[in-house]
CSV table of C-alpha atoms in Angstrom, one decimal:
chain,number,residue,atom,x,y,z
A,14,MET,CA,33.7,-30.3,60.7
A,15,LEU,CA,29.9,-30.7,60.6
A,16,ASN,CA,29.6,-28.1,57.8
A,17,GLN,CA,32.4,-29.9,55.8
A,18,THR,CA,30.4,-33.2,56.1
A,19,ARG,CA,27.2,-31.5,54.9
A,20,ALA,CA,29.1,-29.9,52.0
A,21,MET,CA,30.6,-33.3,51.1
A,22,LYS,CA,27.1,-34.9,51.1
A,23,LYS,CA,25.8,-32.1,48.9
A,24,THR,CA,28.7,-32.7,46.5
A,25,HIS,CA,28.0,-36.4,46.5
A,26,LYS,CA,24.3,-35.9,45.9
A,27,LYS,CA,25.0,-33.5,43.0
A,28,LEU,CA,27.4,-36.0,41.5
A,29,ASP,CA,25.0,-38.8,42.0
A,30,ASN,CA,22.3,-36.9,40.1
A,31,GLN,CA,24.8,-36.1,37.3
A,32,ILE,CA,25.8,-39.8,37.0
A,33,ARG,CA,22.1,-41.0,37.1
A,34,GLN,CA,21.2,-38.4,34.4
A,35,ALA,CA,24.1,-39.4,32.2
A,36,LEU,CA,23.4,-43.1,32.6
A,37,THR,CA,19.7,-42.5,31.9
A,38,ILE,CA,20.5,-40.8,28.7
A,39,ALA,CA,22.9,-43.6,27.8
A,40,CYS,CA,20.3,-46.2,28.6
A,41,GLU,CA,17.7,-44.6,26.4
A,42,GLU,CA,20.2,-44.4,23.6
A,43,ILE,CA,21.1,-48.0,23.9
A,44,LYS,CA,17.5,-49.1,24.1
A,45,ASP,CA,16.7,-47.1,21.0
A,46,SER,CA,19.6,-48.8,19.2
A,47,PHE,CA,19.3,-52.4,20.5
A,48,ASP,CA,15.8,-53.9,20.9
A,49,GLU,CA,17.0,-56.7,23.2
A,50,PHE,CA,18.6,-54.3,25.7
A,51,SER,CA,16.5,-53.9,28.8
A,52,TRP,CA,18.0,-51.6,31.4
A,53,LEU,CA,21.2,-50.7,33.4
A,54,THR,CA,22.0,-49.7,37.0
A,55,HIS,CA,25.1,-48.6,38.8
A,56,LEU,CA,26.9,-48.8,42.1
A,57,VAL,CA,29.5,-46.2,43.3
A,58,ASP,CA,31.5,-45.3,46.4
A,59,PHE,CA,31.9,-41.5,46.0
A,60,ASN,CA,35.1,-41.5,48.1
A,61,LYS,CA,36.7,-43.8,45.5
A,62,LEU,CA,35.3,-42.4,42.2
A,63,PRO,CA,35.9,-43.2,39.4
A,64,GLN,CA,37.5,-46.5,40.3
A,65,SER,CA,34.5,-47.6,42.4
A,66,LEU,CA,31.8,-46.9,39.7
A,67,HIS,CA,30.4,-50.1,38.3
A,68,VAL,CA,27.6,-50.2,35.6
A,69,SER,CA,25.6,-53.4,35.2
A,70,CYS,CA,23.7,-53.8,31.8
A,71,TYR,CA,20.8,-56.1,31.4
A,72,PHE,CA,19.3,-57.8,28.3
A,73,HIS,CA,15.8,-59.3,28.1
A,74,ASP,CA,17.1,-62.9,28.4
A,75,GLN,CA,20.2,-65.1,28.1
A,76,HIS,CA,19.7,-65.6,24.4
A,77,ALA,CA,19.7,-61.9,23.8
A,78,LEU,CA,22.8,-61.4,25.9
A,79,LEU,CA,24.7,-64.2,24.1
A,80,ASP,CA,23.7,-62.8,20.7
A,81,SER,CA,24.8,-59.3,21.6
A,82,MET,CA,28.2,-60.6,22.8
A,83,GLN,CA,28.7,-62.6,19.6
A,84,GLN,CA,27.9,-59.5,17.6
A,85,GLN,CA,30.3,-57.5,19.9
A,86,LEU,CA,27.5,-55.1,20.7
A,87,ASP,CA,29.0,-54.9,24.3
A,88,ASN,CA,31.8,-52.8,22.9
A,89,ILE,CA,29.4,-50.4,21.4
A,90,ILE,CA,27.4,-50.2,24.5
A,91,ARG,CA,30.6,-49.7,26.6
A,92,HIS,CA,31.5,-46.7,24.4
A,93,ILE,CA,28.1,-45.2,24.6
A,94,ILE,CA,28.2,-45.3,28.4
A,95,ALA,CA,31.8,-44.0,28.5
A,96,LYS,CA,30.9,-41.1,26.3
A,97,HIS,CA,28.0,-40.0,28.5
A,98,LEU,CA,30.1,-40.3,31.6
A,99,SER,CA,32.9,-38.3,30.1
A,100,ASP,CA,30.3,-35.6,29.3
A,101,ILE,CA,30.1,-35.0,33.1
A,102,ASP,CA,33.8,-35.4,33.6
A,103,VAL,CA,33.9,-38.9,34.9
A,104,LYS,CA,37.1,-40.0,33.4
A,105,SER,CA,39.7,-42.8,34.0
A,106,PHE,CA,36.7,-45.2,33.9
A,107,ASP,CA,37.9,-48.6,32.7
A,108,ILE,CA,35.1,-49.7,30.4
A,109,SER,CA,36.4,-53.3,30.2
A,110,LYS,CA,36.3,-53.9,33.9
A,111,GLN,CA,33.7,-51.5,35.2
A,112,ILE,CA,30.8,-52.4,32.9
A,113,SER,CA,29.3,-55.8,33.1
A,114,PHE,CA,26.5,-57.6,31.2
A,115,HIS,CA,23.7,-59.8,32.5
A,116,SER,CA,20.3,-61.2,31.5
A,117,ASP,CA,17.0,-60.6,33.2
A,118,ASP,CA,16.3,-64.3,33.4
């Protein structure tokens, strides 16, 4: 049982690294495309992946966030994130519910 637990942790660590890499690439692509985008982060319970994965995206300030929503840039950002996650086989990810938008202020 102990070996199985260690293997599971190694699997989770590898998957966590893949998710972080994919989201880092997505973040850089988004920042290159949208000046007012600041950063993103994620939370995940590996025992309930992909349903537990949640990505939070941050804009420089409330004004930038509202402007982006009015221009529907959130949809473009959602698709960029989903594309990079699908590259590492994270599928069945509900971009409308599992990606949220916030401001740094």
